[in-house]
mmCIF file of C-alpha atoms in Angstrom:
data_model
loop_
_atom_site.group_PDB
_atom_site.id
_atom_site.type_symbol
_atom_site.label_atom_id
_atom_site.label_comp_id
_atom_site.label_asym_id
_atom_site.label_seq_id
_atom_site.Cartn_x
_atom_site.Cartn_y
_atom_site.Cartn_z
ATOM 1 C CA UNK F 1 9.840 -21.258 9.426
ATOM 2 C CA UNK F 2 6.566 -23.170 9.197
ATOM 3 C CA UNK F 3 3.605 -22.112 7.064
ATOM 4 C CA UNK F 4 -0.029 -23.154 6.929
ATOM 5 C CA UNK F 5 -0.531 -24.238 3.327
ATOM 6 C CA UNK F 6 -1.288 -27.181 1.074
ATOM 7 C CA UNK F 7 0.657 -27.097 -2.188
ATOM 8 C CA UNK F 8 2.886 -23.981 -2.456
ATOM 9 C CA UNK F 9 1.824 -23.642 -6.109
ATOM 10 C CA UNK F 10 -1.802 -23.239 -4.965
ATOM 11 C CA UNK F 11 -1.057 -20.669 -2.267
ATOM 12 C CA UNK F 12 -2.411 -17.567 -4.053
ATOM 13 C CA UNK F 13 -5.453 -19.225 -5.618
ATOM 14 C CA UNK F 14 -6.541 -20.851 -2.372
ATOM 15 C CA UNK F 15 -6.070 -17.536 -0.548
ATOM 16 C CA UNK F 16 -8.295 -15.786 -3.088
ATOM 17 C CA UNK F 17 -10.948 -18.489 -2.792
ATOM 18 C CA UNK F 18 -10.911 -18.094 0.978
ATOM 19 C CA UNK F 19 -11.061 -14.291 0.769
ATOM 20 C CA UNK F 20 -14.180 -14.417 -1.391
ATOM 21 C CA UNK F 21 -15.780 -17.184 0.685
ATOM 22 C CA UNK F 22 -15.257 -15.166 3.877
ATOM 23 C CA UNK F 23 -16.520 -11.874 2.427
ATOM 24 C CA UNK F 24 -19.047 -12.606 -0.364
ATOM 25 C CA UNK F 25 -20.832 -9.339 0.366
ATOM 26 C CA UNK F 26 -17.676 -7.433 -0.638
ATOM 27 C CA UNK F 27 -15.711 -9.462 -3.197
ATOM 28 C CA UNK F 28 -16.115 -11.644 -6.251
ATOM 29 C CA UNK F 29 -13.419 -13.480 -8.158
ATOM 30 C CA UNK F 30 -13.495 -13.241 -11.929
ATOM 31 C CA UNK F 31 -13.139 -16.122 -14.358
ATOM 32 C CA UNK F 32 -11.940 -19.675 -14.015
ATOM 33 C CA UNK F 33 -8.423 -19.522 -12.586
ATOM 34 C CA UNK F 34 -8.144 -15.757 -13.024
ATOM 35 C CA UNK F 35 -6.552 -13.674 -10.285
ATOM 36 C CA UNK F 36 -8.867 -10.671 -10.261
ATOM 37 C CA UNK F 37 -10.984 -9.521 -7.335
ATOM 38 C CA UNK F 38 -13.806 -7.074 -8.078
ATOM 39 C CA UNK F 39 -16.655 -5.482 -6.166
ATOM 40 C CA UNK F 40 -19.392 -7.992 -5.426
ATOM 41 C CA UNK F 41 -22.049 -5.814 -7.033
ATOM 42 C CA UNK F 42 -20.172 -5.200 -10.271
ATOM 43 C CA UNK F 43 -19.092 -1.851 -11.772
ATOM 44 C CA UNK F 44 -21.011 1.305 -10.884
ATOM 45 C CA UNK F 45 -22.386 2.806 -14.061
ATOM 46 C CA UNK F 46 -21.315 6.402 -14.659
ATOM 47 C CA UNK F 47 -18.549 6.253 -12.026
ATOM 48 C CA UNK F 48 -14.822 6.439 -12.725
ATOM 49 C CA UNK F 49 -13.310 3.014 -12.090
ATOM 50 C CA UNK F 50 -10.085 2.516 -10.128
ATOM 51 C CA UNK F 51 -7.914 -0.585 -10.478
ATOM 52 C CA UNK F 52 -4.697 -1.643 -8.826
ATOM 53 C CA UNK F 53 -2.538 -4.711 -8.587
ATOM 54 C CA UNK F 54 0.769 -6.251 -7.674
ATOM 55 C CA UNK F 55 2.217 -9.349 -6.129
ATOM 56 C CA UNK F 56 0.473 -11.385 -3.481
ATOM 57 C CA UNK F 57 1.933 -11.479 0.025
ATOM 58 C CA UNK F 58 0.953 -7.943 1.060
ATOM 59 C CA UNK F 59 -2.627 -8.245 2.369
ATOM 60 C CA UNK F 60 -4.640 -6.146 2.834
ATOM 61 C CA UNK F 61 -2.795 -4.517 -0.066
ATOM 62 C CA UNK F 62 -3.826 -5.038 -2.823
ATOM 63 C CA UNK F 63 -7.045 -7.030 -3.128
ATOM 64 C CA UNK F 64 -8.306 -6.235 0.356
ATOM 65 C CA UNK F 65 -9.001 -2.611 -0.584
ATOM 66 C CA UNK F 66 -11.670 -3.374 -3.171
ATOM 67 C CA UNK F 67 -14.928 -1.754 -2.134
ATOM 68 C CA UNK F 68 -17.044 1.442 -2.146
ATOM 69 C CA UNK F 69 -14.873 4.492 -1.584
ATOM 70 C CA UNK F 70 -11.749 2.555 -2.532
ATOM 71 C CA UNK F 71 -10.856 0.310 -5.510
ATOM 72 C CA UNK F 72 -13.261 -1.211 -8.013
ATOM 73 C CA UNK F 73 -11.073 -4.167 -9.005
ATOM 74 C CA UNK F 74 -7.595 -5.551 -8.452
ATOM 75 C CA UNK F 75 -5.314 -8.089 -10.144
ATOM 76 C CA UNK F 76 -2.519 -9.923 -8.350
ATOM 77 C CA UNK F 77 0.290 -12.303 -9.215
ATOM 78 C CA UNK F 78 2.273 -14.876 -7.296
ATOM 79 C CA UNK F 79 3.860 -13.870 -4.003
ATOM 80 C CA UNK F 80 6.059 -10.822 -4.699
ATOM 81 C CA UNK F 81 5.453 -11.165 -8.479
ATOM 82 C CA UNK F 82 3.389 -8.838 -10.636
ATOM 83 C CA UNK F 83 0.002 -9.695 -12.147
ATOM 84 C CA UNK F 84 -0.310 -10.938 -15.714
ATOM 85 C CA UNK F 85 -1.333 -8.664 -18.570
ATOM 86 C CA UNK F 86 -4.520 -10.671 -19.006
ATOM 87 C CA UNK F 87 -5.526 -10.195 -15.388
ATOM 88 C CA UNK F 88 -4.778 -6.459 -15.640
ATOM 89 C CA UNK F 89 -7.078 -6.283 -18.668
ATOM 90 C CA UNK F 90 -9.819 -8.216 -16.874
ATOM 91 C CA UNK F 91 -9.550 -5.966 -13.813
ATOM 92 C CA UNK F 92 -9.925 -2.843 -15.939
ATOM 93 C CA UNK F 93 -12.948 -4.258 -17.717
ATOM 94 C CA UNK F 94 -14.495 -5.222 -14.378
ATOM 95 C CA UNK F 95 -14.023 -1.651 -13.109
ATOM 96 C CA UNK F 96 -15.359 0.092 -16.209
ATOM 97 C CA UNK F 97 -18.626 1.899 -15.563
ATOM 98 C CA UNK F 98 -18.370 3.986 -18.716
ATOM 99 C CA UNK F 99 -16.562 7.005 -17.216
ATOM 100 C CA UNK F 100 -12.993 5.785 -17.692
ATOM 101 C CA UNK F 101 -10.571 3.805 -15.534
ATOM 102 C CA UNK F 102 -7.610 4.944 -13.423
ATOM 103 C CA UNK F 103 -4.696 2.510 -13.035
ATOM 104 C CA UNK F 104 -3.234 3.190 -9.581
ATOM 105 C CA UNK F 105 -0.315 1.027 -8.481
ATOM 106 C CA UNK F 106 3.185 0.932 -7.022
ATOM 107 C CA UNK F 107 6.361 1.871 -8.861
ATOM 108 C CA UNK F 108 7.682 -1.604 -9.721
ATOM 109 C CA UNK F 109 8.940 -2.632 -13.159
ATOM 110 C CA UNK F 110 6.732 -5.674 -13.764
ATOM 111 C CA UNK F 111 3.579 -3.904 -12.586
ATOM 112 C CA UNK F 112 4.316 -0.881 -14.779
ATOM 113 C CA UNK F 113 4.988 -2.968 -17.860
ATOM 114 C CA UNK F 114 1.893 -5.154 -17.603
ATOM 115 C CA UNK F 115 -0.531 -2.413 -16.597
ATOM 116 C CA UNK F 116 0.781 -0.124 -19.346
ATOM 117 C CA UNK F 117 0.336 -2.891 -21.891
ATOM 118 C CA UNK F 118 -3.182 -3.595 -20.635
ATOM 119 C CA UNK F 119 -4.009 0.103 -20.824
ATOM 120 C CA UNK F 120 -2.783 0.350 -24.403
ATOM 121 C CA UNK F 121 -4.850 -2.672 -25.418
ATOM 122 C CA UNK F 122 -8.063 -1.308 -23.926
ATOM 123 C CA UNK F 123 -7.478 2.210 -25.201
ATOM 124 C CA UNK F 124 -7.399 0.697 -28.692
ATOM 125 C CA UNK F 125 -10.882 -0.659 -27.927
ATOM 126 C CA UNK F 126 -12.087 2.801 -26.919
ATOM 127 C CA UNK F 127 -11.718 2.756 -23.136
ATOM 128 C CA UNK F 128 -10.425 5.986 -21.613
ATOM 129 C CA UNK F 129 -7.667 5.291 -19.084
ATOM 130 C CA UNK F 130 -5.035 7.102 -17.055
ATOM 131 C CA UNK F 131 -2.186 5.903 -14.861
ATOM 132 C CA UNK F 132 -0.733 7.103 -11.543
ATOM 133 C CA UNK F 133 2.325 5.502 -9.939
ATOM 134 C CA UNK F 134 2.800 5.560 -6.180
ATOM 135 C CA UNK F 135 6.452 6.229 -5.297
ATOM 136 C CA UNK F 136 6.679 7.070 -1.588
ATOM 137 C CA UNK F 137 9.664 5.144 -0.140
ATOM 138 C CA UNK F 138 12.246 7.812 0.744
ATOM 139 C CA UNK F 139 14.930 5.172 1.405
ATOM 140 C CA UNK F 140 14.934 4.035 -2.219
ATOM 141 C CA UNK F 141 15.874 7.366 -3.848
ATOM 142 C CA UNK F 142 16.476 10.990 -2.887
ATOM 143 C CA UNK F 143 14.057 13.884 -3.457
ATOM 144 C CA UNK F 144 15.766 14.775 -6.738
ATOM 145 C CA UNK F 145 14.966 11.282 -8.060
ATOM 146 C CA UNK F 146 11.511 10.919 -6.562
ATOM 147 C CA UNK F 147 10.164 9.173 -9.668
ATOM 148 C CA UNK F 148 12.539 6.261 -8.981
ATOM 149 C CA UNK F 149 11.161 5.565 -5.518
ATOM 150 C CA UNK F 150 9.389 2.328 -4.647
ATOM 151 C CA UNK F 151 5.707 2.342 -3.827
ATOM 152 C CA UNK F 152 4.976 1.037 -0.325
ATOM 153 C CA UNK F 153 2.318 1.784 2.313
ATOM 154 C CA UNK F 154 1.536 5.158 0.759
ATOM 155 C CA UNK F 155 -0.609 3.181 -1.668
ATOM 156 C CA UNK F 156 -3.253 3.025 1.057
ATOM 157 C CA UNK F 157 -3.639 6.808 1.156
ATOM 158 C CA UNK F 158 -3.768 6.988 -2.637
ATOM 159 C CA UNK F 159 -6.492 4.318 -2.775
ATOM 160 C CA UNK F 160 -8.580 6.070 -0.159
ATOM 161 C CA UNK F 161 -8.316 9.574 -1.580
ATOM 162 C CA UNK F 162 -8.820 8.621 -5.232
ATOM 163 C CA UNK F 163 -11.615 6.237 -4.246
ATOM 164 C CA UNK F 164 -13.457 8.931 -2.311
ATOM 165 C CA UNK F 165 -13.145 11.376 -5.181
ATOM 166 C CA UNK F 166 -14.526 8.783 -7.623
ATOM 167 C CA UNK F 167 -17.618 8.315 -5.431
ATOM 168 C CA UNK F 168 -18.615 11.964 -5.834
ATOM 169 C CA UNK F 169 -21.399 12.161 -8.437
ATOM 170 C CA UNK F 170 -20.291 13.478 -11.797
ATOM 171 C CA UNK F 171 -16.567 13.362 -11.059
ATOM 172 C CA UNK F 172 -14.462 12.941 -14.189
ATOM 173 C CA UNK F 173 -11.494 10.677 -14.836
ATOM 174 C CA UNK F 174 -9.285 13.752 -14.927
ATOM 175 C CA UNK F 175 -10.442 14.872 -11.494
ATOM 176 C CA UNK F 176 -9.948 11.433 -9.943
ATOM 177 C CA UNK F 177 -6.492 11.197 -11.520
ATOM 178 C CA UNK F 178 -5.581 14.646 -10.169
ATOM 179 C CA UNK F 179 -6.685 13.636 -6.668
ATOM 180 C CA UNK F 180 -4.527 10.495 -6.828
ATOM 181 C CA UNK F 181 -1.508 12.507 -7.979
ATOM 182 C CA UNK F 182 -2.049 15.042 -5.226
ATOM 183 C CA UNK F 183 -2.155 12.262 -2.630
ATOM 184 C CA UNK F 184 1.022 10.672 -3.982
ATOM 185 C CA UNK F 185 2.927 13.966 -3.996
ATOM 186 C CA UNK F 186 1.878 14.587 -0.365
ATOM 187 C CA UNK F 187 3.000 11.151 0.881
ATOM 188 C CA UNK F 188 6.340 9.832 2.117
ATOM 189 C CA UNK F 189 7.231 6.517 3.791
ATOM 190 C CA UNK F 190 10.141 4.631 5.310
ATOM 191 C CA UNK F 191 10.366 1.114 6.741
ATOM 192 C CA UNK F 192 12.504 -0.868 9.144
ATOM 193 C CA UNK F 193 12.975 -4.652 9.000
ATOM 194 C CA UNK F 194 13.863 -7.006 11.852
ATOM 195 C CA UNK F 195 13.425 -10.423 10.194
ATOM 196 C CA UNK F 196 12.956 -11.824 6.679
ATOM 197 C CA UNK F 197 9.932 -13.654 5.372
ATOM 198 C CA UNK F 198 9.628 -16.825 3.304
ATOM 199 C CA UNK F 199 8.037 -16.954 -0.142
ATOM 200 C CA UNK F 200 6.037 -20.220 -0.225
ATOM 201 C CA UNK F 201 7.222 -21.343 -3.659
ATOM 202 C CA UNK F 202 10.911 -20.933 -2.786
ATOM 203 C CA UNK F 203 10.763 -22.047 0.834
ATOM 204 C CA UNK F 204 13.747 -19.817 1.668
ATOM 205 C CA UNK F 205 14.098 -16.527 3.562
ATOM 206 C CA UNK F 206 14.122 -13.461 1.335
ATOM 207 C CA UNK F 207 17.289 -12.220 3.064
ATOM 208 C CA UNK F 208 19.391 -12.966 6.134
ATOM 209 C CA UNK F 209 19.805 -10.781 9.195
ATOM 210 C CA UNK F 210 21.224 -11.564 12.626
ATOM 211 C CA UNK F 211 18.898 -11.967 15.610
ATOM 212 C CA UNK F 212 20.271 -8.794 17.203
ATOM 213 C CA UNK F 213 20.220 -6.676 14.021
ATOM 214 C CA UNK F 214 17.776 -4.378 12.202
ATOM 215 C CA UNK F 215 17.900 -2.674 8.813
ATOM 216 C CA UNK F 216 16.644 0.872 8.356
ATOM 217 C CA UNK F 217 14.985 1.597 5.014
ATOM 218 C CA UNK F 218 14.696 -1.989 3.769
ATOM 219 C CA UNK F 219 12.021 -2.483 1.097
ATOM 220 C CA UNK F 220 8.996 -4.750 1.448
ATOM 221 C CA UNK F 221 10.602 -7.445 -0.728
ATOM 222 C CA UNK F 222 13.955 -7.299 1.049
ATOM 223 C CA UNK F 223 15.442 -4.546 -1.122
ATOM 224 C CA UNK F 224 18.548 -2.974 0.462
ATOM 225 C CA UNK F 225 18.014 -0.227 2.998
ATOM 226 C CA UNK F 226 20.094 2.685 4.290
ATOM 227 C CA UNK F 227 22.015 0.977 7.084
ATOM 228 C CA UNK F 228 22.139 -2.272 9.036
ATOM 229 C CA UNK F 229 23.235 -2.467 12.643
ATOM 230 C CA UNK F 230 22.339 -3.496 16.204
ATOM 231 C CA UNK F 231 18.669 -3.444 17.166
ATOM 232 C CA UNK F 232 17.803 -0.107 18.772
ATOM 233 C CA UNK F 233 15.208 0.978 21.302
ATOM 234 C CA UNK F 234 11.713 1.721 20.001
ATOM 235 C CA UNK F 235 11.992 5.476 20.621
ATOM 236 C CA UNK F 236 15.259 5.629 18.678
ATOM 237 C CA UNK F 237 13.729 3.718 15.753
ATOM 238 C CA UNK F 238 10.635 5.931 15.667
ATOM 239 C CA UNK F 239 12.733 9.064 16.037
ATOM 240 C CA UNK F 240 15.037 8.277 13.133
ATOM 241 C CA UNK F 241 12.161 7.305 10.849
ATOM 242 C CA UNK F 242 10.334 10.538 11.646
ATOM 243 C CA UNK F 243 13.463 12.665 11.270
ATOM 244 C CA UNK F 244 14.100 11.232 7.811
ATOM 245 C CA UNK F 245 10.528 11.860 6.673
ATOM 246 C CA UNK F 246 10.421 15.417 8.039
ATOM 247 C CA UNK F 247 13.748 16.230 6.382
ATOM 248 C CA UNK F 248 12.537 14.826 3.072
ATOM 249 C CA UNK F 249 9.101 16.483 3.061
ATOM 250 C CA UNK F 250 9.821 19.750 4.863
ATOM 251 C CA UNK F 251 6.720 19.286 7.009
ATOM 252 C CA UNK F 252 6.906 21.719 9.921
ATOM 253 C CA UNK F 253 5.192 23.839 12.527
ATOM 254 C CA UNK F 254 1.590 24.753 11.831
ATOM 255 C CA UNK F 255 0.972 21.891 9.421
ATOM 256 C CA UNK F 256 -1.428 18.976 9.693
ATOM 257 C CA UNK F 257 -0.653 15.354 8.785
ATOM 258 C CA UNK F 258 -2.088 11.879 8.837
ATOM 259 C CA UNK F 259 0.270 9.270 10.298
ATOM 260 C CA UNK F 260 0.255 5.603 9.254
ATOM 261 C CA UNK F 261 2.198 3.214 11.512
ATOM 262 C CA UNK F 262 2.070 -0.075 9.649
ATOM 263 C CA UNK F 263 3.067 -3.613 10.590
ATOM 264 C CA UNK F 264 5.034 -5.439 7.923
ATOM 265 C CA UNK F 265 3.346 -8.649 9.015
ATOM 266 C CA UNK F 266 4.623 -10.121 12.277
ATOM 267 C CA UNK F 267 4.918 -6.977 14.383
ATOM 268 C CA UNK F 268 2.000 -6.856 16.849
ATOM 269 C CA UNK F 269 -0.230 -3.869 17.493
ATOM 270 C CA UNK F 270 1.327 -3.425 20.930
ATOM 271 C CA UNK F 271 4.692 -2.585 19.391
ATOM 272 C CA UNK F 272 3.101 -0.319 16.769
ATOM 273 C CA UNK F 273 1.463 1.703 19.543
ATOM 274 C CA UNK F 274 4.807 1.979 21.340
ATOM 275 C CA UNK F 275 6.169 3.557 18.144
ATOM 276 C CA UNK F 276 3.126 5.812 17.751
ATOM 277 C CA UNK F 277 3.447 7.011 21.365
ATOM 278 C CA UNK F 278 6.855 8.504 20.561
ATOM 279 C CA UNK F 279 5.798 9.819 17.164
ATOM 280 C CA UNK F 280 2.772 11.641 18.593
ATOM 281 C CA UNK F 281 4.926 13.338 21.232
ATOM 282 C CA UNK F 282 7.614 14.349 18.738
ATOM 283 C CA UNK F 283 5.098 15.771 16.270
ATOM 284 C CA UNK F 284 3.364 17.755 19.003
ATOM 285 C CA UNK F 285 6.729 19.199 20.085
ATOM 286 C CA UNK F 286 7.376 20.174 16.451
ATOM 287 C CA UNK F 287 4.029 21.965 16.223
ATOM 288 C CA UNK F 288 2.598 19.459 13.739
ATOM 289 C CA UNK F 289 -1.008 18.350 14.285
ATOM 290 C CA UNK F 290 -2.041 14.755 13.614
ATOM 291 C CA UNK F 291 -5.409 14.792 11.841
ATOM 292 C CA UNK F 292 -6.017 11.092 11.440
ATOM 293 C CA UNK F 293 -3.707 8.404 12.854
ATOM 294 C CA UNK F 294 -3.808 4.904 11.365
ATOM 295 C CA UNK F 295 -2.124 2.099 13.318
ATOM 296 C CA UNK F 296 -2.269 -1.531 12.232
ATOM 297 C CA UNK F 297 -1.658 -3.930 9.342
ATOM 298 C CA UNK F 298 -2.300 -1.980 6.153
ATOM 299 C CA UNK F 299 0.483 -3.165 3.787
ATOM 300 C CA UNK F 300 2.397 -6.252 4.862
ATOM 301 C CA UNK F 301 5.276 -8.391 3.634
ATOM 302 C CA UNK F 302 4.154 -11.904 4.543
ATOM 303 C CA UNK F 303 5.455 -12.644 8.072
ATOM 304 C CA UNK F 304 8.286 -10.081 8.067
ATOM 305 C CA UNK F 305 8.873 -8.459 11.455
ATOM 306 C CA UNK F 306 9.223 -4.712 11.168
ATOM 307 C CA UNK F 307 7.193 -1.590 10.556
ATOM 308 C CA UNK F 308 6.787 1.308 8.194
ATOM 309 C CA UNK F 309 5.936 4.927 8.857
ATOM 310 C CA UNK F 310 4.020 7.059 6.367
ATOM 311 C CA UNK F 311 3.174 10.753 6.585
ATOM 312 C CA UNK F 312 0.467 12.371 4.472
ATOM 313 C CA UNK F 313 0.581 16.173 4.434
ATOM 314 C CA UNK F 314 -3.041 17.253 4.755
ATOM 315 C CA UNK F 315 -5.031 20.164 3.412
ATOM 316 C CA UNK F 316 -8.789 20.625 3.563
ATOM 317 C CA UNK F 317 -9.472 18.644 0.401
ATOM 318 C CA UNK F 318 -7.246 15.681 1.241
ATOM 319 C CA UNK F 319 -8.551 15.419 4.795
ATOM 320 C CA UNK F 320 -12.173 15.484 3.631
ATOM 321 C CA UNK F 321 -11.472 12.711 1.119
ATOM 322 C CA UNK F 322 -9.569 10.689 3.707
ATOM 323 C CA UNK F 323 -12.498 10.918 6.124
ATOM 324 C CA UNK F 324 -15.161 10.129 3.499
ATOM 325 C CA UNK F 325 -17.087 6.855 3.880
ATOM 326 C CA UNK F 326 -15.517 3.640 2.591
ATOM 327 C CA UNK F 327 -16.473 0.020 2.972
ATOM 328 C CA UNK F 328 -14.296 -3.073 2.838
ATOM 329 C CA UNK F 329 -13.350 -5.688 5.424
ATOM 330 C CA UNK F 330 -9.922 -4.107 5.949
ATOM 331 C CA UNK F 331 -10.757 -0.404 6.318
ATOM 332 C CA UNK F 332 -12.245 1.443 9.251
ATOM 333 C CA UNK F 333 -11.859 4.900 10.775
#
């Protein structure tokens, strides 16, 4: 597979330079050679800061969601590799407006280790911090082992809800942290992969799959899924994904949800709307109301073909936070 790049070793840094050059009103890059994106206007004094991070290769996650009503700063590493401790520290400092900083990121070992270390270092300097892990991928562990689940597209809901809470005047770090935890506990996701992607530095596909095959439940880095078999019709794919999420969450008649149908990179909007068509009909038949559908590229895996489905169980508070204003080049309602 061909890629548009110069030197593979410069892939992430040149992407960050281009991101900031294209959107100077939204983003700034910190330091010489650092991999931290922060709000263009700097930290908001008196507001709880929110930071995230992870490997590159998932735009708009992670750095794309820096902006009012969302994240304050974000650190990233190489493609599919976690950010460094130093960049995590710099991101937290860039987000600090004096009211504490929430670390909000996916449940991956390298991210946990480096963000925890950064948090400990800054807490020794007097910064107040908390941490919330997003673990929404139902294919990676059962309900009884929810804490072991991977964090995938559910990160987007956590960013939006925590970010909206942090924008409310006088909100404390504890309140923002509670909102993030509430969002995470109300979120469940599952993905389906049709093709691999290629990490620029390796130049090789992340996994192999036949042209007529799909894998249900595969992770965004090529982690093993639930089953692999012949490619199915769109309605069958959407139906199985929804069935698995409803069984896991217990969402049923009379409830209200937000639905995120997400492209893993190569899948076009046309195919996402074919999936959503079936999902909307099935949810209506089940007596479940869709409060806010999101269809598009929200959390990708380079050029992987496939999609993920995320459900967020809504109540009045979560829906109000989800609908609150936010501003970044990758978010719109």
